[in-house]
Tab-separated table of C-alpha atoms in Angstrom:
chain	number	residue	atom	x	y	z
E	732	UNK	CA	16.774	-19.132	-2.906
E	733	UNK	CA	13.699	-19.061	-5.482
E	734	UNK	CA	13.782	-15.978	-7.770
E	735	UNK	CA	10.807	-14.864	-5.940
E	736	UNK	CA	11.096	-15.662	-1.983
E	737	UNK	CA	7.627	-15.701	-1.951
E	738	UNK	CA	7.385	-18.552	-3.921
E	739	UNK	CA	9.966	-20.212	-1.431
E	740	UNK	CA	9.202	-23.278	1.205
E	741	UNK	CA	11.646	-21.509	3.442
E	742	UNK	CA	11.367	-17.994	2.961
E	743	UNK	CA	7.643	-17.852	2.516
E	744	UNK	CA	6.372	-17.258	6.242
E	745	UNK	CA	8.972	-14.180	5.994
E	746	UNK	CA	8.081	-12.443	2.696
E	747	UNK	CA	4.620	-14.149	1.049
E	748	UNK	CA	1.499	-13.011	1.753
E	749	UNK	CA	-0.477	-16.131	1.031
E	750	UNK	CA	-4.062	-14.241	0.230
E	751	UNK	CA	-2.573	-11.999	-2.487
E	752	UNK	CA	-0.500	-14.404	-3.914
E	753	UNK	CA	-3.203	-16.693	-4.297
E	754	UNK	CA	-5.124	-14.151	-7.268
E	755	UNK	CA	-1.570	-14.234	-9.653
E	756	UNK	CA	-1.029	-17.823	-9.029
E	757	UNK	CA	-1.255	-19.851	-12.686
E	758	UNK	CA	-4.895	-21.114	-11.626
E	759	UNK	CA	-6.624	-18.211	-10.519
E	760	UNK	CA	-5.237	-16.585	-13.882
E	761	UNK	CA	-6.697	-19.267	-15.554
E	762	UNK	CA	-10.114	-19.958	-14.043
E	763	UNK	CA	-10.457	-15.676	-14.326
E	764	UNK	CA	-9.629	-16.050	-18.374
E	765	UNK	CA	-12.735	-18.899	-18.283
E	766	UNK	CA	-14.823	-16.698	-16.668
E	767	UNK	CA	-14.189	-13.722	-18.643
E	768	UNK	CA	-14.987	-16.055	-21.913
E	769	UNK	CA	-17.705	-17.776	-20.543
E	770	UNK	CA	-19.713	-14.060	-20.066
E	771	UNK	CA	-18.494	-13.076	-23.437
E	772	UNK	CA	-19.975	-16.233	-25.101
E	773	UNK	CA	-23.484	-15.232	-22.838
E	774	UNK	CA	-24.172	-12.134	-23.642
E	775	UNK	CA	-23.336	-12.346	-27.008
E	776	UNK	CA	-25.772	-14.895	-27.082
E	777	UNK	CA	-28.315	-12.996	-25.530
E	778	UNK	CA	-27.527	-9.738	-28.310
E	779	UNK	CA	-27.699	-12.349	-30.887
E	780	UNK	CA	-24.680	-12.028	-31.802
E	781	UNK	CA	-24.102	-15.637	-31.573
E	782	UNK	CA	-25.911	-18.661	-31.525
E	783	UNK	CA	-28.067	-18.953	-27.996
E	784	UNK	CA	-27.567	-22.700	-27.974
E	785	UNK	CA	-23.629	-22.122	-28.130
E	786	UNK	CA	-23.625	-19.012	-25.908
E	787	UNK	CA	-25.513	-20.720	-22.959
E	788	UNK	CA	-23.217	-24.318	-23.249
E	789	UNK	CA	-19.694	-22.275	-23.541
E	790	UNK	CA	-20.924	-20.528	-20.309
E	791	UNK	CA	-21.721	-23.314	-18.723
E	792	UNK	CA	-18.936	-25.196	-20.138
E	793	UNK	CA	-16.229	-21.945	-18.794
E	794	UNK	CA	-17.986	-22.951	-15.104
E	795	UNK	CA	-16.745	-27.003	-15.176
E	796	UNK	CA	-13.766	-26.904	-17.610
E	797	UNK	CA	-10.422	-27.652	-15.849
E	798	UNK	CA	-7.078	-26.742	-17.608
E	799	UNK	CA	-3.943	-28.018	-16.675
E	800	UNK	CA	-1.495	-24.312	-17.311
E	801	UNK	CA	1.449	-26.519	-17.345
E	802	UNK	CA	-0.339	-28.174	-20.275
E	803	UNK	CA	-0.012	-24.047	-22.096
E	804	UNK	CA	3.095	-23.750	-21.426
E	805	UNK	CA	4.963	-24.720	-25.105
E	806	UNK	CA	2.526	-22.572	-26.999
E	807	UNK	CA	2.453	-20.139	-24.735
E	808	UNK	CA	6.622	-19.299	-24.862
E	809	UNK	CA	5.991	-19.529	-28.656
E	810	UNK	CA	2.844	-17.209	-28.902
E	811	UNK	CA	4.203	-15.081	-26.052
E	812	UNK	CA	0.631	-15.010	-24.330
E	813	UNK	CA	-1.498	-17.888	-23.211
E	814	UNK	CA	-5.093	-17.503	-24.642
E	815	UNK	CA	-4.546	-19.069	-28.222
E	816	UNK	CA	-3.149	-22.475	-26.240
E	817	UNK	CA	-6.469	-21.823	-23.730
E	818	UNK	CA	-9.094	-21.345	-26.590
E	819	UNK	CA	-7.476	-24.352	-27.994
E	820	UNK	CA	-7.416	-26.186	-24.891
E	821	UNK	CA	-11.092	-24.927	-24.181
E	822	UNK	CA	-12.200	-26.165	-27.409
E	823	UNK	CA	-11.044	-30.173	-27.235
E	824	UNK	CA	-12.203	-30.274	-23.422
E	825	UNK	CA	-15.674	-28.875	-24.695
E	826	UNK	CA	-15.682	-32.042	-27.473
E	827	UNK	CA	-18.333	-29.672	-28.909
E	828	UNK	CA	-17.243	-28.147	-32.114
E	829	UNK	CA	-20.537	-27.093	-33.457
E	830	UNK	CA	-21.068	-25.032	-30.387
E	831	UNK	CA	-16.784	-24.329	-29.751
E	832	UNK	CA	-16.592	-22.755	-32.992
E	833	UNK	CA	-18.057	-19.387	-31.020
E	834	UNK	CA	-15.856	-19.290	-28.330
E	835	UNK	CA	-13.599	-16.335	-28.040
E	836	UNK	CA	-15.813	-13.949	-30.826
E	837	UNK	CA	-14.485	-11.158	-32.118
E	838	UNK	CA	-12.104	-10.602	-28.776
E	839	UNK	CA	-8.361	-10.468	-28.689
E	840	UNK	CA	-6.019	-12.230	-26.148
E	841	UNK	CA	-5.506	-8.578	-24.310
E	842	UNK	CA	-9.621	-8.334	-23.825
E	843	UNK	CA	-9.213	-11.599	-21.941
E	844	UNK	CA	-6.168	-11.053	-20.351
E	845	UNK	CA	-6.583	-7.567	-19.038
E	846	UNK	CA	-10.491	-8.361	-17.574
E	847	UNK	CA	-9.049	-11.453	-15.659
E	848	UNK	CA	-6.319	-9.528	-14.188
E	849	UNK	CA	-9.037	-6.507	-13.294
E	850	UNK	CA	-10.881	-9.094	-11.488
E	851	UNK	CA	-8.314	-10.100	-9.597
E	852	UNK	CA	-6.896	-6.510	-8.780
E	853	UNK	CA	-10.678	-5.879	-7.860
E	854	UNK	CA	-10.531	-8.571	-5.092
E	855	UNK	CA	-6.865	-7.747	-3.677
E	856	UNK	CA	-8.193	-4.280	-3.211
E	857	UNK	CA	-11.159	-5.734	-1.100
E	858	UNK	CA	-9.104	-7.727	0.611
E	859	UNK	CA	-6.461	-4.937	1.461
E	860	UNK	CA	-9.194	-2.372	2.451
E	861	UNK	CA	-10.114	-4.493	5.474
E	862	UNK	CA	-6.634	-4.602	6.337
E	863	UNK	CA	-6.076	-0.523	6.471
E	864	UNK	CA	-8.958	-0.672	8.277
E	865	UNK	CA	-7.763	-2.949	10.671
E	866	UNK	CA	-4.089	-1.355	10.710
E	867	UNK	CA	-5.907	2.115	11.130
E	868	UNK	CA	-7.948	0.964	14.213
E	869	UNK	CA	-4.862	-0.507	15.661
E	870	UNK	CA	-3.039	2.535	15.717
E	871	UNK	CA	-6.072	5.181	16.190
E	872	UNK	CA	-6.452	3.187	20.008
E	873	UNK	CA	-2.756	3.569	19.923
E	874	UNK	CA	-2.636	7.503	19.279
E	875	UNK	CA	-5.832	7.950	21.407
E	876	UNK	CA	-4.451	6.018	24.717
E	877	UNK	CA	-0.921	7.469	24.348
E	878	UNK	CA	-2.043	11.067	23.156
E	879	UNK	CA	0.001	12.689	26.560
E	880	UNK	CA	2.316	10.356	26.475
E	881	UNK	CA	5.231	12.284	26.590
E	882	UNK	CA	8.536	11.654	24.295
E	883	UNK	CA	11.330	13.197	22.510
E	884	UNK	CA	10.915	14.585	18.752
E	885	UNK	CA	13.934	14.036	16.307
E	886	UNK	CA	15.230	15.364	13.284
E	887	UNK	CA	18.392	14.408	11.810
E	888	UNK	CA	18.482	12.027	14.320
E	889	UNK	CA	19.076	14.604	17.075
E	890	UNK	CA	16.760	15.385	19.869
E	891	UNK	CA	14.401	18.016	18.934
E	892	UNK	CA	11.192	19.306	20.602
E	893	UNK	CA	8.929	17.440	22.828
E	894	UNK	CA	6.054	15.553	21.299
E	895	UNK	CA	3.767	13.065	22.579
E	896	UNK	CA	3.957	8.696	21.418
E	897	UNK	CA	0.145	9.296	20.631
E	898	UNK	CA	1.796	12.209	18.054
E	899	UNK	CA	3.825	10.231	16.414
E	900	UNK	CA	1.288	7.554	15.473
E	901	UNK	CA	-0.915	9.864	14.393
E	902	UNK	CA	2.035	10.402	11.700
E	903	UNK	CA	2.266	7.111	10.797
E	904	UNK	CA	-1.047	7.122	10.522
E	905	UNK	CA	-2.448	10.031	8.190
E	906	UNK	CA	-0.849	8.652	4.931
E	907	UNK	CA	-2.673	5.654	5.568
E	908	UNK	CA	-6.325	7.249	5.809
E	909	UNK	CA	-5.282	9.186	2.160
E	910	UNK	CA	-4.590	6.099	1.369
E	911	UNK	CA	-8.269	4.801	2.210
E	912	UNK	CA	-9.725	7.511	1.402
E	913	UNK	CA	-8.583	7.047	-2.261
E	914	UNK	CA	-9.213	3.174	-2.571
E	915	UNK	CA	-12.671	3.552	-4.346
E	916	UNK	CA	-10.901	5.670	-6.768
E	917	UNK	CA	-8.162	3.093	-7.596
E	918	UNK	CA	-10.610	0.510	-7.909
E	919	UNK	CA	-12.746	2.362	-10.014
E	920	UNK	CA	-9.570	2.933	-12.562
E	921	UNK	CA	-8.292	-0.416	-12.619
E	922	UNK	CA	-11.426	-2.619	-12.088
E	923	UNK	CA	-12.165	-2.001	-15.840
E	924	UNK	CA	-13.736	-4.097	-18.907
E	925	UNK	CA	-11.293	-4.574	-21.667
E	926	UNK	CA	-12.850	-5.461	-24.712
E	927	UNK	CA	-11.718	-3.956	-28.037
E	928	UNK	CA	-10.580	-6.713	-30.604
E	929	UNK	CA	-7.589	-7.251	-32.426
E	930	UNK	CA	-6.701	-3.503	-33.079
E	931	UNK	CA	-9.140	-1.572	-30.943
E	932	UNK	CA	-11.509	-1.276	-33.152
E	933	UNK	CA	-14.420	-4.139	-31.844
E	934	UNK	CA	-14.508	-4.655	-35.421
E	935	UNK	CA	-15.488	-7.985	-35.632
E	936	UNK	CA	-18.731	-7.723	-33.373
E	937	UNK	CA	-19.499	-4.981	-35.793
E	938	UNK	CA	-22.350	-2.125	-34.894
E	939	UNK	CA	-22.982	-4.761	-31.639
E	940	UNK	CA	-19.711	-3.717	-30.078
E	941	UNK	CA	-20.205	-1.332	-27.918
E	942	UNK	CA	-23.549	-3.046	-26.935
E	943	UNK	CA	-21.404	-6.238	-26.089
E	944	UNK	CA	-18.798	-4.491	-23.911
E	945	UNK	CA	-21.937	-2.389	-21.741
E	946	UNK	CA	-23.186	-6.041	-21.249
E	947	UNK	CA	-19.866	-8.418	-20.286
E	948	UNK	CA	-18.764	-5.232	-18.222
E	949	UNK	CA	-22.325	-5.569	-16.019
E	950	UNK	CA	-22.052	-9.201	-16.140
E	951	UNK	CA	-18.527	-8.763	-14.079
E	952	UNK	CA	-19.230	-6.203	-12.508
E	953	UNK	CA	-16.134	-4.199	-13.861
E	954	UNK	CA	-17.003	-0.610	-15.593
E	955	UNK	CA	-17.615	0.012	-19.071
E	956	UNK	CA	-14.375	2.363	-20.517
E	957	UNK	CA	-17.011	3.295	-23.580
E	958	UNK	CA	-13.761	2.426	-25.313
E	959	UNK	CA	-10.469	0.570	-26.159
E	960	UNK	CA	-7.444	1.232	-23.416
E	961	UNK	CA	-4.817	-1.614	-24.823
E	962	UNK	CA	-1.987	0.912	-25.278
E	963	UNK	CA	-3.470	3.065	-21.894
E	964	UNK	CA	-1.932	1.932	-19.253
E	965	UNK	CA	-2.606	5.184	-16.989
E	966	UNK	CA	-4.971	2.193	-14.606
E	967	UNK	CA	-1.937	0.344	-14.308
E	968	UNK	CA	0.002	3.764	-13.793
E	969	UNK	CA	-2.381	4.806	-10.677
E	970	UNK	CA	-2.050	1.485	-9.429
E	971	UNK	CA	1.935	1.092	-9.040
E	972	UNK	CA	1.676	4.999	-7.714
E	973	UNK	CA	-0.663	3.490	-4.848
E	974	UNK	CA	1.262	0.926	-4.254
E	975	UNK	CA	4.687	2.900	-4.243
E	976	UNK	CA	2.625	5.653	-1.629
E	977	UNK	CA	1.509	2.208	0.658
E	978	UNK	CA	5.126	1.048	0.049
E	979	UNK	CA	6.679	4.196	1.242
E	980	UNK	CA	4.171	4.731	4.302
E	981	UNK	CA	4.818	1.297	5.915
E	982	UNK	CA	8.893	1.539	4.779
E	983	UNK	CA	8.787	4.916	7.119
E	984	UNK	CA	7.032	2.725	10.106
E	985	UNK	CA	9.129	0.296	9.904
E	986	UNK	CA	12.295	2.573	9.891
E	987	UNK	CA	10.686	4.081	13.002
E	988	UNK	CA	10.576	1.007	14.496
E	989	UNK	CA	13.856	-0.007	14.532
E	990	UNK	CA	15.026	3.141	15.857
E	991	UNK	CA	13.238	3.471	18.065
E	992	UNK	CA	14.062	-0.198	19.438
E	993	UNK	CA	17.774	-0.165	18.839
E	994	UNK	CA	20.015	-0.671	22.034
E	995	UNK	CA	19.892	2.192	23.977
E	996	UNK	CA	17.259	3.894	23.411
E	997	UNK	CA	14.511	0.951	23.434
E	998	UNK	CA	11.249	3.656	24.112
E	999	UNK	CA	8.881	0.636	22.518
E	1000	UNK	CA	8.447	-2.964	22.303
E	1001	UNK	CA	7.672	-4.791	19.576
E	1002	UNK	CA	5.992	-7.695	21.450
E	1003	UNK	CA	8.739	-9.988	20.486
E	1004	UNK	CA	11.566	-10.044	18.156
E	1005	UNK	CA	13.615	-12.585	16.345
E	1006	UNK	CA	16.973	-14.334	17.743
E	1007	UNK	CA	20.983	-14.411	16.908
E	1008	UNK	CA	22.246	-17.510	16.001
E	1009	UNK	CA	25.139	-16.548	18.459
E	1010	UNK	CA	24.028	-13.731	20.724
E	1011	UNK	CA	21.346	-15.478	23.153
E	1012	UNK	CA	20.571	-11.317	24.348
E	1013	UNK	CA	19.389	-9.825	21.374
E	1014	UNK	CA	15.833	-9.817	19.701
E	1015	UNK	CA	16.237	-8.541	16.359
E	1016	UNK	CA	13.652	-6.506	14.696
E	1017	UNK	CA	12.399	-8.940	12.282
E	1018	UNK	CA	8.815	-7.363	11.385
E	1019	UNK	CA	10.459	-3.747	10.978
E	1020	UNK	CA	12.991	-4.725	8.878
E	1021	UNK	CA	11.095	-6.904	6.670
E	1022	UNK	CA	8.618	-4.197	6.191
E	1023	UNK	CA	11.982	-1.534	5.268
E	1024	UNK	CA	13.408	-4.519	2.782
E	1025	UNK	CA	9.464	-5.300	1.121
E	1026	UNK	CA	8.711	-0.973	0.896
E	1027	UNK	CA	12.700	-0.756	-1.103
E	1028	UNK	CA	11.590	-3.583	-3.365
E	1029	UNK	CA	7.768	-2.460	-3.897
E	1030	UNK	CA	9.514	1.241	-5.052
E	1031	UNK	CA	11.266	0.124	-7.160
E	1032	UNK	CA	9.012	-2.563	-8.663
E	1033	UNK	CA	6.577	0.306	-9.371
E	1034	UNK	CA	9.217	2.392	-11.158
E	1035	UNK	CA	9.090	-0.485	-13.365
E	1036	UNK	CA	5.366	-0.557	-13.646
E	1037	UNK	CA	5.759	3.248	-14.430
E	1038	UNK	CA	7.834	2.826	-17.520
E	1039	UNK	CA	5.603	0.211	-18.653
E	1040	UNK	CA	3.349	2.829	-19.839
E	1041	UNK	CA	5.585	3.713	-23.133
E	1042	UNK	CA	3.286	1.391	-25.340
E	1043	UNK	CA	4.725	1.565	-28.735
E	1044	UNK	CA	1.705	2.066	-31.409
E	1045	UNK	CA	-2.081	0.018	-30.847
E	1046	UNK	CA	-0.749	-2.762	-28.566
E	1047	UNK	CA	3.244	-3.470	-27.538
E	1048	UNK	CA	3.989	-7.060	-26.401
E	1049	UNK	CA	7.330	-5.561	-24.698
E	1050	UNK	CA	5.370	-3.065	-22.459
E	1051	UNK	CA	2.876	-5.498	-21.612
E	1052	UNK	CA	5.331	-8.247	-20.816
E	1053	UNK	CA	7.259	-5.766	-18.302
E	1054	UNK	CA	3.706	-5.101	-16.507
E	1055	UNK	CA	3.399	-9.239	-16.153
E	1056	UNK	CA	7.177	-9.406	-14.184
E	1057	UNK	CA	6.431	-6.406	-11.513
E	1058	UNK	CA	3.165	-6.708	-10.779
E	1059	UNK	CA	2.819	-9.555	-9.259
E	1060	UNK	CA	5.826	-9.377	-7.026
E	1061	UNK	CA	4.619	-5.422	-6.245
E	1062	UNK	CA	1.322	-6.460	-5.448
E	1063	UNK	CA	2.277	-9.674	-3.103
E	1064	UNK	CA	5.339	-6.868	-1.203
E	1065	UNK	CA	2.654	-4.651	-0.651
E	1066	UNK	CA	-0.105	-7.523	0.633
E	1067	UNK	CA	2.854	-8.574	3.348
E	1068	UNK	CA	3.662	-5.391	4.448
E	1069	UNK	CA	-0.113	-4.642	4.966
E	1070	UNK	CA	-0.713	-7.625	7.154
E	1071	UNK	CA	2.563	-7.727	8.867
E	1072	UNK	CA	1.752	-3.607	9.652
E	1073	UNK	CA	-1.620	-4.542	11.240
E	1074	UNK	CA	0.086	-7.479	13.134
E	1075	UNK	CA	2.808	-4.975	14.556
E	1076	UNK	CA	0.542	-2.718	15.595
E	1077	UNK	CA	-1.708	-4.260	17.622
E	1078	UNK	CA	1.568	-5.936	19.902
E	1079	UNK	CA	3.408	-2.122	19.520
E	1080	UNK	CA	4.122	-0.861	23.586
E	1081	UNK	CA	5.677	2.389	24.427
E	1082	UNK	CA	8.111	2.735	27.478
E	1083	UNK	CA	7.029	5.698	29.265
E	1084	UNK	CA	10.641	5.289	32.147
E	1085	UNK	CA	12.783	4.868	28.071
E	1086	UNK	CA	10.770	7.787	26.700
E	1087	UNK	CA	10.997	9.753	29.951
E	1088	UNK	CA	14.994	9.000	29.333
E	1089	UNK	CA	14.838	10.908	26.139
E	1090	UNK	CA	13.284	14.293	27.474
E	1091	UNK	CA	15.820	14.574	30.335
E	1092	UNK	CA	19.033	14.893	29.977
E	1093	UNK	CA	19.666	16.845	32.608
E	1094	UNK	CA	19.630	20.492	30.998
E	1095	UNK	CA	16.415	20.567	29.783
E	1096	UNK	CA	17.861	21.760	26.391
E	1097	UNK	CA	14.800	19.691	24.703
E	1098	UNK	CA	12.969	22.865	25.707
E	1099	UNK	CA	15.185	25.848	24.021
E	1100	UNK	CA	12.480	26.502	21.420
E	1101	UNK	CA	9.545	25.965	24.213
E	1102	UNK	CA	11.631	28.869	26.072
E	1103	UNK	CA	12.727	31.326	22.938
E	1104	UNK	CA	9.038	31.752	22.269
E	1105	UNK	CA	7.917	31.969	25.883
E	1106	UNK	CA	10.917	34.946	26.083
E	1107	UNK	CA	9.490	36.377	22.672
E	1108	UNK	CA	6.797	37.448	24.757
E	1109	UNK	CA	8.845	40.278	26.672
E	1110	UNK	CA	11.419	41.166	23.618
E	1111	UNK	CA	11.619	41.128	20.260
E	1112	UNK	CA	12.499	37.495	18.577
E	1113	UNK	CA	15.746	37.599	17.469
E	1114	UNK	CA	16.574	39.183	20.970
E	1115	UNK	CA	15.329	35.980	22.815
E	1116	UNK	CA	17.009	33.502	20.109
E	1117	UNK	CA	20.224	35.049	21.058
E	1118	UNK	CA	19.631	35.190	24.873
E	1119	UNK	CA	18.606	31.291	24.497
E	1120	UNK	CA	21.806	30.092	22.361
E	1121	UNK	CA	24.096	32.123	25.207
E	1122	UNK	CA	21.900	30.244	27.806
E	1123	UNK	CA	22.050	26.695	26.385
E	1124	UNK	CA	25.875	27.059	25.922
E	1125	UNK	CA	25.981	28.088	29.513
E	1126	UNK	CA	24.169	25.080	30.612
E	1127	UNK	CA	26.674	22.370	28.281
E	1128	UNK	CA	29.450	24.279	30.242
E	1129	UNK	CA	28.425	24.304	33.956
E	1130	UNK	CA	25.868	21.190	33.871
E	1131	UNK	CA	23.481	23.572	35.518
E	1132	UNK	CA	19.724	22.889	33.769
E	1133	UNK	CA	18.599	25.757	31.043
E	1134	UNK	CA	15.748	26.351	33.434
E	1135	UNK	CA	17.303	27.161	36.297
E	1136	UNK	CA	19.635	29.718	34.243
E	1137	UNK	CA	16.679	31.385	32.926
E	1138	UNK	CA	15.167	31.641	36.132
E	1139	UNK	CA	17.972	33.619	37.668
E	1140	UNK	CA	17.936	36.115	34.806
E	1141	UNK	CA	14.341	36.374	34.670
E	1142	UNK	CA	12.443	36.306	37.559
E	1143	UNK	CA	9.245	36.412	38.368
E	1144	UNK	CA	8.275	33.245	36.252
E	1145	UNK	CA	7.451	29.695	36.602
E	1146	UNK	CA	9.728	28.496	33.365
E	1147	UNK	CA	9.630	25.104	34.373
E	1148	UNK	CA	5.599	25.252	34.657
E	1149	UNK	CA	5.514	27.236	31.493
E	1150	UNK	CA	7.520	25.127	29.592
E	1151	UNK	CA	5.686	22.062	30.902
E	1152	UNK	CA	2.420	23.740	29.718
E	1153	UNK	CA	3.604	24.398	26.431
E	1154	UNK	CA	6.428	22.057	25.309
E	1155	UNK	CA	4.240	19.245	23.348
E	1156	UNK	CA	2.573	21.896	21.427
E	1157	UNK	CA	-0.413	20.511	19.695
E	1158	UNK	CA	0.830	16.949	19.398
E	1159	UNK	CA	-2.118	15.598	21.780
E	1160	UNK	CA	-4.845	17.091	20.326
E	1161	UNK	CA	-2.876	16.184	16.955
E	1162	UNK	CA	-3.178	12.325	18.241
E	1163	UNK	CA	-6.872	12.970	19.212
E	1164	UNK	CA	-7.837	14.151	15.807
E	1165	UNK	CA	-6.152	11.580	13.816
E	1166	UNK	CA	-8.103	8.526	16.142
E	1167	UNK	CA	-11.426	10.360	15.337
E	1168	UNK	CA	-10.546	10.564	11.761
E	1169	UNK	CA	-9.098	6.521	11.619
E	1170	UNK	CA	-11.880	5.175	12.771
E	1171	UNK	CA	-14.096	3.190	10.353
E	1172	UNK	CA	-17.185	5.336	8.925
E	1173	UNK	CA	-14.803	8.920	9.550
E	1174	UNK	CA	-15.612	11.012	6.551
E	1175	UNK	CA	-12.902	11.456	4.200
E	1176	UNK	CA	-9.284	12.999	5.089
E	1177	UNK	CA	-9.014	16.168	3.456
């Protein structure tokens, strides 16, 4: 196996996610550095900074070059980043000294570096907001047709309350609309303009610095910081945070999932599974699990990223060089589980007879709470706790159902009407709200 399966012919299809992977491949690091220098050389040119003839051929020049990154590769293990062998490589291709001489002004491998990668992190999170859309839709139809569907709560893994499937989408589903909600945020803090020279002082473009940065940050359409952020890694912080909050969301669905499709119990389909190599009867929960295995890697990964942000003095090679080995394995973990999510979702199928299972078993003891409160309305609390305990022990003793116990104690009262009435609580109009709220154009969670 590959160190990173997604980089593996045969574990690809399981783990990649092709359209994120594609911004941190070699290339697209590359052709982002040329694009980042090719601005700089522009608008330099156009503040007179440097020479106009120079600034408009290097950014034309940025446009055709091709770079072979294999062809970086010696310098770059001795340099320990790749834009010296690039500039150098930019340079001979160009076969323009006179003009090549400007390339790269005043900037600092970290400028270039950290502008490409905000490009890139600006398109992922483009691309992955019209997959939480797409997941969100999938599961506000799910939550809106199933909102009375009924089904048994758990905690602890015991049977708890009654609750409806459309209830427990809708909890699946409100991280993910925070999670919207804050994307322009995000992108805001990490699609950023880094340009502040060798120590972060823009020294070399002298009074013209800050003028410079304005301009190449318009250019790419990344903000202006109004000043250096080399050792601030806080955009890198929020980033792994989101990413560890998506992670966490999506482990928790998947968890569900296989729960709630194990053997005996079975209250949804998945709309396929995956097969034993020896037991022809089983269909494993592939997707689920995948999505469990991706969420413990992506948490961790972004502990990483976390630590990252100990920068030692104006710029630390060791920090930086941690942020280049999680990153791109966080980023592509959380791209899989955001496709694979949407994919589940729109195959997910309750089992109303498997659900129906769950609520009756025979006692009705999924309704002691239901009752306690309905008997808190002729005695004090505490009172009607105790009479329901005595009562539910009765019923695991003589098989005869809570209700009916109830009933011949208290008479006078449809319990198995009232606790009919009242048993889900506000789980349906809990499913109803989130739909509303998941839907495209909702105004924000709050």
């Amino acid at each position: 196996m590959p160190a990173s399966p997604a980089d593996s012919a045969l574990y690809a299809r399981l783990f990649n996610d092709e359209d994120t992977a594609r911004l941190f491949t070699d290339s697209a690091e590359i052709r982002a550095m040329l694009l980042v220098e090719g601005a700089l050389a522009r608008v330099q040119g156009d503040l007179g900074l440097i020479p106009a003839g120079a600034a408009a051929f290097l950014h034309r020049a940025a446009a055709e070059v091709q770079i072979d990154p294999a062809a970086l590769a010696v310098e770059t293990a001795a340099n320990g980043v790749p834009v010296p062998a690039l500039v150098a490589a930019f340079r001979k291709a160009c076969g323009a000294p006179d003009h090549a001489q400007f390339l790269h002004w005043g900037a600092t491998s970290q400028d270039i570096m950290d502008s490409a990668l905000a490009l890139r992190l600006r398109r992922m999170l483009d691309l992955w907001a019209l997959r939480l859309d797409g997941l969100l839709a999938a599961l506000a139809t799910l939550a809106e047709t199933h909102a009375d569907l009924p089904m048994a709560a758990r905690t602890y893994g015991q049977i708890a309350t009654p609750t409806t499937f459309g209830a427990v989408v809708a909890g699946w589903g409100w991280p993910l609309i925070g999670l919207r909600d804050d994307l322009p945020r995000l992108r805001d803090r990490v699609a950023v303009l880094s340009l502040s020279g060798a120590a972060g002082t823009l020294s070399a473009m002298g009074a013209q610095g800050p003028a410079v940065r304005a301009a190449l940050a318009q250019a790419l359409d990344l903000r202006d910081p109004g000043h250096s952020w080399h050792s601030d890694r806080t955009g890198m912080a929020d980033l792994a945070g989101f990413l560890a909050r998506l992670a966490g969301t999506l482990g928790k669905l998947g968890e569900d999932l296989i729960m709630a499709s194990q053997s005996g119990l079975a209250e949804m389909g998945l709309g396929g599974g995956g097969a034993s190599s020896t037991m022809p009867q089983k269909q494993n929960p592939v997707g689920p699990s995948v999505l469990v295995a991706l969420a413990r890697q992506a948490m961790a990964l972004a502990g990483v990223m976390q630590g990252a942000q100990i920068h030692r003095q104006q710029r630390d090679g060791a920090a930086w060089f941690t942020e280049w080995l999680a990153l791109p394995q966080l980023c592509i973990a959380c791209g899989r589980m955001l496709g694979l999510a949407q994919d589940m979702a729109g195959r997910l199928t309750p089992d109303p007879a498997a659900m129906a299972r769950g609520l009756d078993d025979g006692l009705g003891l999924i309704h002691a709470e239901t009752l306690t409160f309905a008997l808190a309305r002729q005695m004090p609390r505490p009172q009607a706790q105790d009479i329901v305990k005595r009562l539910c022990a009765t019923a695991q003793d003589t098989g005869q159902p809570l209700v009916a116990l109830v009933a011949q104690d208290y008479p006078g009262t449809d319990w198995a009407g009232d606790l009919a009435r009242h048993g889900a609580g506000q789980a349906p109009a809990e499913a109803r709200a989130f739909a509303a709220r998941a839907r495209p154009n909702a105004p924000p969670h709050t």
